[in-house]
Coordinates of C-alpha atoms and ligand atoms in Angstrom, one line a residue:
X1 CA 81.9 99.3 82.1
X2 CA 78.3 99.1 83.2
X3 CA 77.6 96.0 85.3
X4 CA 75.9 93.2 83.5
X5 CA 73.3 92.8 86.3
X6 CA 72.5 96.5 85.9
X7 CA 71.2 95.9 82.4
X8 CA 69.0 93.2 83.7
X9 CA 67.7 95.2 86.7
X10 CA 67.0 98.2 84.6
X11 CA 64.9 96.1 82.2
X12 CA 63.0 94.6 85.1
X13 CA 62.4 97.9 86.7
X14 CA 61.0 99.3 83.5
X15 CA 58.7 96.3 83.2
X16 CA 57.3 96.8 86.8
X17 CA 56.7 100.5 86.0
X18 CA 55.0 99.7 82.8
X19 CA 52.7 97.3 84.6
X20 CA 51.8 100.1 87.1
X21 CA 54.0 99.1 90.0
X22 CA 56.8 100.7 91.9
X23 CA 60.0 100.1 89.9
X24 CA 62.0 99.4 93.0
X25 CA 60.3 95.9 93.1
X26 CA 62.4 95.1 90.0
X27 CA 65.5 94.0 91.8
X28 CA 67.1 91.0 90.3
X29 CA 69.4 88.4 91.8
X30 CA 71.4 85.4 90.5
X31 CA 69.1 82.4 90.5
X32 CA 69.4 80.0 93.4
X33 CA 67.9 77.3 91.0
X34 CA 70.2 77.4 88.1
X35 CA 68.4 74.3 86.7
X36 CA 65.3 76.5 86.2
X37 CA 66.7 79.9 85.3
X38 CA 69.7 82.2 85.3
X39 CA 68.4 85.2 87.2
X40 CA 65.3 85.7 89.3
X41 CA 63.1 88.5 90.6
X42 CA 61.1 88.2 93.7
X43 CA 59.6 91.7 93.6
X44 CA 56.0 90.5 92.9
X45 CA 56.1 88.7 96.2
X46 CA 57.4 91.8 98.0
X47 CA 54.8 94.0 96.3
X48 CA 51.7 91.7 97.0
X49 CA 50.9 93.3 100.4
X50 CA 51.2 96.9 99.2
X51 CA 49.0 96.3 96.1
X52 CA 46.7 93.8 97.8
X53 CA 47.0 91.4 94.9
X54 CA 48.1 87.8 94.5
X55 CA 51.8 87.8 93.8
X56 CA 51.4 85.5 90.9
X57 CA 49.0 88.1 89.2
X58 CA 51.6 90.8 89.6
X59 CA 54.3 88.6 88.2
X60 CA 52.2 87.7 85.2
X61 CA 51.4 91.3 84.4
X62 CA 55.1 92.2 84.6
X63 CA 56.1 89.2 82.5
X64 CA 53.5 90.5 80.0
X65 CA 55.4 93.7 79.7
X66 CA 58.6 91.9 78.9
X67 CA 57.3 90.7 75.6
X68 CA 59.9 91.2 72.9
X69 CA 62.6 92.2 75.5
X70 CA 66.1 92.5 74.1
X71 CA 67.5 91.4 77.5
X72 CA 65.6 88.2 78.2
X73 CA 65.1 85.2 76.0
X74 CA 62.6 83.9 78.5
X75 CA 60.7 85.4 81.4
X76 CA 58.3 83.2 83.4
X77 CA 55.9 83.9 86.2
X78 CA 55.8 80.8 88.5
X79 CA 54.0 80.0 91.7
X80 CA 53.8 81.5 94.2
X81 CA 55.0 84.7 92.3
X82 CA 58.6 84.4 91.3
X83 CA 59.8 85.6 87.9
X84 CA 62.4 83.3 86.3
X85 CA 64.6 84.8 83.8
X86 CA 66.9 83.7 81.1
X87 CA 69.3 86.0 79.2
X88 CA 69.4 86.7 75.5
X89 CA 72.5 84.9 74.2
X90 CA 73.3 87.8 71.9
X91 CA 73.4 90.3 74.7
X92 CA 75.7 88.1 76.7
X93 CA 78.1 87.6 73.9
X94 CA 78.2 91.3 73.1
X95 CA 78.9 92.1 76.8
X96 CA 81.8 89.7 76.9
X97 CA 83.2 91.1 73.6
X98 CA 83.2 94.5 75.1
X99 CA 84.8 93.2 78.2
X100 CA 87.5 91.6 76.2
X101 CA 88.3 94.8 74.4
X102 CA 88.4 96.8 77.7
X103 CA 92.0 97.0 78.9
X104 CA 90.8 96.8 82.5
X105 CA 88.6 93.7 82.0
X106 CA 85.4 95.7 82.6
X107 CA 86.4 97.0 86.0
X108 CA 86.0 100.8 86.3
X109 CA 88.6 102.9 88.1
X110 CA 87.1 104.8 91.0
X111 CA 86.1 108.3 90.3
X112 CA 87.6 109.7 93.5
X113 CA 90.7 107.8 94.4
X114 CA 91.6 107.7 98.0
X115 CA 95.0 107.7 99.6
X116 CA 94.9 104.6 101.9
X117 CA 97.7 103.5 104.2
X118 CA 97.8 99.8 104.8
X119 CA 99.6 98.8 108.0
X120 CA 100.4 95.1 107.5
X121 CA 103.2 92.6 107.9
X122 CA 104.2 94.0 111.3
X123 CA 107.1 91.7 112.0
X124 CA 109.4 92.2 114.9
X125 CA 113.0 92.8 114.2
X126 CA 115.4 90.1 115.2
X127 CA 112.6 87.6 115.8
X128 CA 112.1 85.1 113.0
X129 CA 109.0 85.6 110.9
X130 CA 106.4 83.2 112.2
X131 CA 103.1 82.1 110.9
X132 CA 101.1 84.8 112.7
X133 CA 103.0 87.4 110.6
X134 CA 102.3 85.3 107.5
X135 CA 98.6 86.0 107.7
X136 CA 99.0 89.7 108.0
X137 CA 101.3 89.7 105.0
X138 CA 99.2 87.6 102.8
X139 CA 95.9 89.3 103.5
X140 CA 97.4 92.9 103.5
X141 CA 99.1 92.3 100.2
X142 CA 95.9 91.2 98.6
X143 CA 94.0 94.2 99.8
X144 CA 96.7 96.5 98.7
X145 CA 96.5 95.0 95.2
X146 CA 92.8 95.1 95.0
X147 CA 92.7 98.8 96.0
X148 CA 95.4 99.6 93.5
X149 CA 93.6 97.8 90.7
X150 CA 90.5 100.0 91.4
X151 CA 92.6 103.1 91.2
X152 CA 93.2 104.0 94.8
X153 CA 96.6 105.2 96.0
X154 CA 97.6 102.4 98.3
X155 CA 100.6 102.8 100.6
X156 CA 101.7 99.6 102.2
X157 CA 103.8 100.1 105.3
X158 CA 105.5 97.1 107.0
X159 CA 105.6 98.9 110.4
X160 CA 108.5 97.0 111.9
X161 CA 108.5 96.3 115.6
X162 CA 111.9 97.6 116.5
X163 CA 111.4 99.5 119.7
X164 CA 110.5 97.0 122.3
X165 CA 112.1 94.8 124.9
X166 CA 113.4 92.4 122.3
X167 CA 116.2 94.9 121.5
X168 CA 117.2 95.2 125.2
X169 CA 117.2 91.4 125.4
X170 CA 119.5 90.9 122.5
X171 CA 121.9 93.6 123.8
X172 CA 121.9 92.0 127.3
X173 CA 122.6 88.6 125.9
X174 CA 125.4 89.8 123.7
X175 CA 127.0 91.6 126.6
X176 CA 126.9 88.4 128.7
X177 CA 128.5 86.4 125.9
X178 CA 131.0 89.0 124.6
X179 CA 131.5 91.6 127.3
X180 CA 134.7 92.8 125.6
X181 CA 133.0 94.1 122.5
X182 CA 133.7 97.8 121.9
X183 CA 130.0 98.6 122.0
X184 CA 130.0 98.0 125.8
X185 CA 133.0 100.2 126.6
X186 CA 131.5 103.2 128.3
X187 CA 134.3 105.7 127.5
X188 CA 134.7 104.6 123.9
X189 CA 134.5 107.6 121.5
X190 CA 135.8 106.2 118.3
X191 CA 134.0 104.8 115.3
X192 CA 132.2 101.5 115.6
X193 CA 132.9 98.6 113.3
X194 CA 131.0 98.5 110.0
X195 CA 130.5 94.7 110.3
X196 CA 127.9 93.4 112.6
X197 CA 129.2 91.2 115.4
X198 CA 126.7 88.5 114.5
X199 CA 125.0 86.8 111.6
X200 CA 121.3 86.4 111.1
X201 CA 121.6 82.8 112.1
X202 CA 123.3 83.8 115.4
X203 CA 120.8 86.6 116.0
X204 CA 117.9 84.2 115.7
X205 CA 119.5 82.0 118.2
X206 CA 120.4 84.8 120.6
X207 CA 116.9 86.2 120.8
X208 CA 115.0 83.1 121.9
X209 CA 117.8 82.3 124.3
X210 CA 117.6 85.7 125.9
X211 CA 113.9 85.6 126.0
X212 CA 113.8 82.3 127.7
X213 CA 116.4 83.4 130.2
X214 CA 114.5 86.6 131.1
X215 CA 111.4 84.5 132.0
X216 CA 113.4 82.6 134.7
X217 CA 115.8 85.1 135.9
X218 CA 114.3 88.3 137.3
X219 CA 117.6 90.2 137.5
X220 CA 118.4 89.3 133.9
X221 CA 115.1 90.7 132.9
X222 CA 115.8 93.9 134.7
X223 CA 119.0 94.3 132.9
X224 CA 117.3 93.8 129.6
X225 CA 114.7 96.5 130.6
X226 CA 117.4 98.9 131.6
X227 CA 119.3 98.2 128.3
X228 CA 116.0 98.9 126.4
X229 CA 115.7 102.2 128.3
X230 CA 119.3 103.2 127.7
X231 CA 118.9 102.4 124.0
X232 CA 115.9 104.6 123.8
X233 CA 117.8 107.3 125.6
X234 CA 120.4 107.2 123.0
X235 CA 123.3 105.2 124.5
X236 CA 125.9 105.4 121.7
X237 CA 127.2 101.8 121.8
X238 CA 123.7 100.4 122.0
X239 CA 122.6 102.5 119.2
X240 CA 125.4 101.2 117.0
X241 CA 124.3 97.6 118.0
X242 CA 120.7 98.5 117.2
X243 CA 121.8 99.6 113.8
X244 CA 123.5 96.3 113.2
X245 CA 120.5 94.3 114.4
X246 CA 118.3 96.4 112.0
X247 CA 120.5 95.9 108.9
X248 CA 121.0 92.2 109.4
X249 CA 117.4 91.6 110.3
X250 CA 115.8 93.8 107.6
X251 CA 117.9 92.2 104.9
X252 CA 116.6 88.8 106.0
X253 CA 113.0 90.0 106.2
X254 CA 113.2 91.4 102.7
X255 CA 114.3 88.1 101.4
X256 CA 111.5 86.3 103.1
X257 CA 108.8 88.7 101.9
X258 CA 110.2 88.5 98.4
X259 CA 109.6 84.7 98.5
X260 CA 106.1 85.4 99.5
X261 CA 105.5 87.8 96.6
X262 CA 104.9 90.6 99.2
X263 CA 106.3 94.1 98.7
X264 CA 106.0 97.2 100.9
X265 CA 106.2 100.8 99.8
X266 CA 107.4 101.8 103.1
X267 CA 109.8 100.2 105.5
X268 CA 108.9 102.4 108.4
X269 CA 109.3 101.2 112.0
X270 CA 108.2 102.0 115.4
X271 CA 111.3 104.0 116.2
X272 CA 110.5 106.4 113.4
X273 CA 107.5 107.6 115.3
X274 CA 109.5 108.3 118.5
X275 CA 110.4 111.9 117.7
X276 CA 106.7 112.8 117.4
X277 CA 105.9 111.6 121.0
X278 CA 107.1 114.6 123.1
X279 CA 105.1 117.1 121.2
X280 CA 102.0 114.9 121.0
X281 CA 102.1 114.3 124.8
X282 CA 102.4 118.1 125.4
X283 CA 99.5 118.7 123.1
X284 CA 97.3 116.1 124.8
X285 CA 98.0 117.6 128.2
X286 CA 97.7 121.2 127.0
X287 CA 94.3 120.6 125.4
X288 CA 93.1 118.8 128.5
X289 CA 92.6 115.5 126.8
X290 CA 95.0 113.6 129.0
X291 CA 95.0 113.4 132.7
X292 CA 97.0 111.7 135.4
X293 CA 95.7 108.4 136.9
X294 CA 97.9 106.8 139.6
X295 CA 100.9 108.7 138.1
X296 CA 100.2 107.4 134.6
X297 CA 99.1 109.7 131.8
X298 CA 95.8 108.5 130.3
X299 CA 93.0 109.5 127.9
X300 CA 89.6 108.2 128.8
X301 CA 88.0 106.5 125.8
X302 CA 84.9 104.9 127.1
X303 CA 81.5 105.8 125.6
X304 CA 78.1 105.8 126.9
X305 CA 76.8 103.2 124.5
X306 CA 79.6 100.7 125.5
X307 CA 78.3 97.3 126.5
X308 CA 81.7 96.2 127.8
X309 CA 84.4 98.1 129.7
X310 CA 86.8 100.0 127.5
X311 CA 89.7 100.9 129.6
X312 CA 91.5 104.3 129.2
X313 CA 94.2 104.6 126.7
X314 CA 97.6 104.9 128.5
X315 CA 99.9 107.4 127.0
X316 CA 102.8 107.3 129.4
X317 CA 103.5 104.9 132.3
X318 CA 104.1 106.4 135.7
X319 CA 107.9 106.2 135.2
X320 CA 107.4 108.3 132.0
X321 CA 108.1 105.4 129.6
X322 CA 106.0 105.2 126.4
X323 CA 104.1 102.2 125.4
X324 CA 103.1 100.2 122.3
X325 CA 100.0 102.5 121.9
X326 CA 102.0 105.7 122.4
X327 CA 103.9 104.6 119.4
X328 CA 100.8 103.7 117.4
X329 CA 99.4 107.2 118.2
X330 CA 102.6 109.0 117.3
X331 CA 102.6 106.9 114.0
X332 CA 99.2 108.3 113.2
X333 CA 100.6 111.8 113.7
X334 CA 103.5 111.0 111.5
X335 CA 101.3 109.5 108.8
X336 CA 98.9 112.4 108.8
X337 CA 101.8 114.8 108.5
X338 CA 103.6 112.9 105.7
X339 CA 100.8 111.4 103.7
X340 CA 97.5 112.9 104.7
X341 CA 95.7 109.6 104.1
X342 CA 91.9 109.3 103.8
X343 CA 92.1 106.0 105.5
X344 CA 94.5 103.9 107.5
X345 CA 93.7 100.2 107.6
X346 CA 95.5 97.9 110.1
X347 CA 95.8 94.2 109.2
X348 CA 96.6 92.7 112.6
X349 CA 95.7 89.6 114.7
X350 CA 92.2 90.0 115.9
X351 CA 93.3 89.6 119.5
X352 CA 94.4 93.2 119.3
X353 CA 90.9 94.4 118.5
X354 CA 90.3 96.0 121.9
X355 CA 93.6 97.7 121.8
X356 CA 92.9 99.2 118.4
X357 CA 89.5 100.4 119.6
X358 CA 91.2 102.3 122.3
X359 CA 93.8 103.7 119.9
X360 CA 91.2 104.8 117.3
X361 CA 89.0 106.4 119.9
X362 CA 91.9 108.2 121.5
X363 CA 93.1 109.4 118.1
X364 CA 89.6 110.7 117.3
X365 CA 89.0 112.3 120.6
X366 CA 92.3 114.1 120.6
X367 CA 91.8 115.1 117.0
X368 CA 95.1 113.5 115.8
X369 CA 93.1 112.7 112.7
X370 CA 90.4 114.6 110.8
X371 CA 86.8 114.0 111.3
X372 CA 86.4 112.0 108.0
X373 CA 89.7 110.1 108.2
X374 CA 88.8 106.5 108.3
X375 CA 90.6 104.2 110.8
X376 CA 89.8 100.6 110.3
X377 CA 90.9 97.4 112.0
X378 CA 90.9 94.3 109.9
X379 CA 91.5 91.5 112.5
X380 CA 92.4 88.0 111.4
X381 CA 92.0 84.8 113.1
X382 CA 94.6 82.2 114.0
X383 CA 96.1 79.7 111.7
X384 CA 95.8 76.4 113.4
X385 CA 97.2 72.9 112.9
X386 CA 95.0 69.9 112.5
X387 CA 94.8 69.5 116.2
X388 CA 93.0 72.8 116.4
X389 CA 95.9 74.6 118.2
X390 CA 98.1 77.3 116.7
X391 CA 100.1 75.9 113.9
X392 CA 103.5 74.4 115.0
X393 CA 106.3 72.3 113.6
X394 CA 106.1 68.6 114.0
X395 CA 108.4 69.0 117.0
X396 CA 106.1 71.5 118.6
X397 CA 108.2 74.6 118.1
X398 CA 107.3 77.9 116.5
X399 CA 107.0 77.4 112.7
X400 CA 109.5 79.5 110.8
X401 CA 108.1 80.9 107.6
X402 CA 111.1 79.7 105.6
X403 CA 110.6 76.2 106.9
X404 CA 106.9 76.3 106.1
X405 CA 107.6 77.4 102.5
X406 CA 110.2 74.7 102.1
X407 CA 107.9 72.0 103.3
X408 CA 105.1 73.0 101.1
X409 CA 107.5 73.3 98.1
X410 CA 108.8 69.8 98.7
X411 CA 105.3 68.5 98.9
X412 CA 104.3 70.1 95.6
X413 CA 107.5 68.9 94.0
X414 CA 106.6 65.4 94.8
X415 CA 103.2 65.7 93.3
X416 CA 104.5 67.5 90.2
X417 CA 107.1 64.8 89.6
X418 CA 104.4 62.1 90.0
X419 CA 102.2 63.8 87.5
X420 CA 104.6 64.1 84.6
X421 CA 108.2 64.2 83.6
X422 CA 109.1 67.9 83.4
X423 CA 112.8 68.6 83.6
X424 CA 114.0 68.6 87.1
X425 CA 115.1 72.3 87.1
X426 CA 111.7 73.3 85.8
X427 CA 109.9 71.2 88.3
X428 CA 111.6 72.9 91.3
X429 CA 110.7 76.4 90.1
X430 CA 107.1 75.2 89.3
X431 CA 106.8 73.7 92.7
X432 CA 107.7 77.0 94.3
X433 CA 105.1 78.8 92.3
X434 CA 102.3 76.3 92.9
X435 CA 103.4 75.9 96.6
X436 CA 102.9 79.6 97.1
X437 CA 99.4 79.4 95.6
X438 CA 98.6 76.5 98.0
X439 CA 99.6 78.6 101.0
X440 CA 98.1 81.9 99.9
X441 CA 94.8 80.5 98.5
X442 CA 94.5 78.2 101.6
X443 CA 94.6 81.3 103.8
X444 CA 92.7 83.8 101.7
X445 CA 89.8 81.5 100.8
X446 CA 88.7 81.7 104.5
X447 CA 87.0 84.8 105.8
X448 CA 89.9 86.7 107.3
X449 CA 88.4 87.0 110.8
X450 CA 88.0 83.3 111.3
X451 CA 90.5 80.8 112.6
X452 CA 91.4 78.1 110.1
X453 CA 93.2 74.9 109.9
X454 CA 96.3 74.8 107.8
X455 CA 96.0 71.4 106.2
X456 CA 98.9 70.7 104.0
X457 CA 97.3 67.7 102.2
X458 CA 94.2 69.5 101.3
X459 CA 95.9 72.8 100.4
X460 CA 98.3 71.1 98.0
X461 CA 95.7 69.0 96.3
X462 CA 95.0 69.6 92.6
X463 CA 91.4 69.0 93.2
X464 CA 88.9 70.9 95.2
X465 CA 88.8 74.5 96.4
X466 CA 92.6 75.0 96.3
X467 CA 95.2 77.2 94.7
X468 CA 96.8 74.4 92.8
X469 CA 93.4 73.6 91.3
X470 CA 93.0 77.2 90.1
X471 CA 96.5 77.1 88.6
X472 CA 95.9 73.8 87.0
X473 CA 92.9 75.3 85.3
X474 CA 94.9 78.3 84.0
X475 CA 97.6 76.0 82.8
X476 CA 95.1 73.8 81.0
X477 CA 93.7 76.9 79.1
X478 CA 97.2 78.0 78.2
X479 CA 98.1 74.6 76.8
X480 CA 95.0 74.5 74.6
X481 CA 95.9 78.0 73.4
X482 CA 99.4 76.9 72.7
X483 CA 98.3 73.9 70.7
X484 CA 96.0 76.1 68.8
X485 CA 98.7 78.6 67.7
X486 CA 101.2 75.8 67.1
X487 CA 98.7 74.4 64.6
X488 CA 98.7 77.7 62.8
X489 CA 95.7 79.2 64.6
X490 CA 95.6 83.0 65.0
X491 CA 94.4 84.6 68.3
X492 CA 93.4 87.8 66.5
X493 CA 90.7 86.4 64.3
X494 CA 87.0 86.2 65.3
X495 CA 85.2 87.1 68.5
X496 CA 83.1 85.7 71.2
X497 CA 79.7 84.5 69.8
X498 CA 76.5 83.4 71.2
X499 CA 76.6 80.4 73.5
X500 CA 75.6 77.0 72.0
X501 CA 75.4 74.9 75.1
X502 CA 74.3 75.3 78.7
X503 CA 77.8 74.8 80.0
X504 CA 79.1 77.5 77.7
X505 CA 76.4 79.9 78.8
X506 CA 77.1 79.3 82.4
X507 CA 80.8 80.1 81.9
X508 CA 79.9 83.2 80.1
X509 CA 77.5 84.4 82.8
X510 CA 80.1 83.8 85.4
X511 CA 82.6 86.0 83.5
X512 CA 80.2 88.9 83.5
X513 CA 80.4 88.9 87.3
X514 CA 84.0 89.9 87.5
X515 CA 83.6 93.6 87.9
X516 CA 81.0 93.3 90.6
X517 CA 83.0 90.8 92.5
X518 CA 86.2 92.8 92.6
X519 CA 84.5 96.0 93.7
X520 CA 82.6 94.1 96.4
X521 CA 85.6 92.3 97.6
X522 CA 87.5 95.5 98.1
X523 CA 84.6 97.3 99.6
X524 CA 84.3 94.5 102.2
X525 CA 88.1 94.0 102.4
X526 CA 87.3 90.4 101.7
X527 CA 89.8 88.5 99.5
X528 CA 87.8 85.3 100.1
X529 CA 85.1 86.6 97.8
X530 CA 87.6 86.6 94.9
X531 CA 88.6 83.1 95.8
X532 CA 85.0 82.0 95.9
X533 CA 84.5 83.6 92.5
X534 CA 87.4 82.0 90.8
X535 CA 86.6 78.6 92.2
X536 CA 83.2 78.9 90.6
X537 CA 84.7 80.2 87.4
X538 CA 87.2 77.4 87.2
X539 CA 84.5 74.8 87.8
X540 CA 82.4 76.4 85.1
X541 CA 85.3 76.4 82.7
X542 CA 86.2 72.8 83.4
X543 CA 82.6 71.7 82.9
X544 CA 82.5 73.5 79.6
X545 CA 85.9 72.1 78.6
X546 CA 84.9 68.5 79.2
X547 CA 81.8 68.9 77.1
X548 CA 83.3 70.7 74.2
X549 CA 85.7 69.6 71.5
X550 CA 87.4 72.9 70.9
X551 CA 90.4 72.2 68.8
X552 CA 88.8 69.7 66.5
X553 CA 85.8 72.1 65.8
X554 CA 85.4 72.4 62.0
X555 CA 83.5 75.7 61.8
X556 CA 86.1 78.4 61.9
X557 CA 83.9 81.1 63.4
X558 CA 82.7 78.8 66.2
X559 CA 86.3 77.7 67.0
X560 CA 87.4 81.3 67.1
X561 CA 84.6 82.2 69.4
X562 CA 85.7 79.5 71.9
X563 CA 89.3 80.5 71.6
X564 CA 88.3 84.0 72.6
X565 CA 86.2 82.7 75.5
X566 CA 89.3 80.8 76.6
X567 CA 91.5 83.9 76.4
X568 CA 89.0 85.9 78.4
X569 CA 88.7 83.2 81.1
X570 CA 92.5 83.0 81.3
X571 CA 92.8 86.7 81.7
X572 CA 90.1 87.0 84.4
X573 CA 91.7 84.1 86.3
X574 CA 95.2 85.5 86.0
X575 CA 94.1 89.0 87.0
X576 CA 92.3 87.5 90.0
X577 CA 95.2 85.5 91.3
X578 CA 97.4 88.5 90.8
X579 CA 94.9 90.4 93.1
X580 CA 95.4 87.5 95.6
X581 CA 99.2 87.8 95.3
X582 CA 100.3 84.8 93.4
X583 CA 100.9 83.7 89.8
X584 CA 100.6 80.8 87.5
X585 CA 103.4 78.8 85.8
X586 CA 103.3 78.1 82.0
X587 CA 103.2 74.3 82.6
X588 CA 102.6 72.1 85.5
Ligands
LIG601 N1 104.6 94.0 115.7 C1 103.3 93.8 116.2 C2 103.1 92.3 116.7 O1 103.9 91.5 116.3 C3 102.2 94.0 115.1 C4 102.2 95.4 114.6 C5 100.8 95.8 114.1 N2 100.7 97.2 113.7 C6 100.5 98.2 114.5 N3 100.5 99.4 114.0 N4 100.5 98.1 115.8 O2 102.2 92.1 117.4

């Protein structure tokens, strides 16, 4: 559907032209003085110099050309040359009526859908999910949903970290503890057991123990590195162990992501890219892209315009071992081959920015991607505690995702129980839904690249710029609609009519912005813009609600109009939170 603001801008442009001015001065913006007007145009000020005329004169001439406009109910030229605009109620009502009939709530599908791979989540196998991975999952999921809503082919890939030292550490620690396991018998040729020799709980204890030990004990670390190498070389017993680690760990990860309402299309992992490495390395050498530097194979990626030093991209270490970025480059090769994406977007901690600059430049220079393949890095900031340091448990340890979810759910549960007497069972489930909104909205309402403070009290509040406030508003609308239908009202009758109050008009104008907001939020990969929008929308709704006696309205047509306005507001809010990756309960 055409954007509401386009109707306004076109009308303004026509007026500038009619008055003898360049139509480009007719740009319109939302008013920053809502007490005076709804939209404003500052084109007369901008044109004053060119036309050597007082801006107010230009503004008055343009306003003269708007006489009888079907778009504006009022257009005023004010000092020093602004044009203040108010919208015709009829036009606004008609737009929302159309929007309500549109099965995509006025948002157009893109004409040329792109195939976009979204690399997000990025957990490391066998290490518990921690809050750093939380951000990637939450932000990535939202961007995936936005892109899909607009009609792009979005492919979300979890890109598991399964190829690093953590595997060697676990194997080494297991060997220390249970040297008799069949996996460690060198001459063993039989089948390995189907059952893993550890549970997820044990695995999560083994890894940190091994990691801590390797930091103190040099020879232990060497053993772990050797084990990693042997695993990568295909040692049978280690391979079998690796398979067990993967199965146990991935099952657990899936459960955790499910709780977060995060789903991946692909469960690919670093190891999947390994087979592409030898050929890629050969190619880079053959084409003269890579050269030896102190025994290591590198590709230079610095550019003349760099203001800071961008080190070469290392492809192989001097001992021939591959690195994190070798895997990332090979993954690009794999993705191009399997999916031929138009874009690959990485949602990763912003501390990896320089690293991705190197990887992208290397991929471009060595032509692993096509000239117009987009490679984008979406770096996010750190989630901090109230002390301004990375978020930790009360005891100062790494915060496990499960624990974070449990703590928030408990907090929400307390608040919900305080509020009313829903059945216990119901309240638990509701607390989970609302708790998730608290976490996700708390995260997404900040610009992704910024650090933010995870403030449990603030995020779980029913008031202010929070997830629970948005859900509360949705539930409020649902309960009015329920009462309406229970009293015999029909949701089919009538349609949105002209606004009869300021607060109603403000709500209606806000609703027209939905399509622009969604498009812009995806364009800028900025879920916080959707949060900002629904916060305004919820405020506008609540303002309207407090001033309007909806259910006791006597005039049938008026009541039906408001009911439809409620339905549309509910749909826009629910669609928006779905784009953010959470949902609303029926009651709270
Ligand atoms: N596993 C990595 C980490 O924990 C994140 C992976 C990001 N994605 C990528 N393609 N490198 O730091």
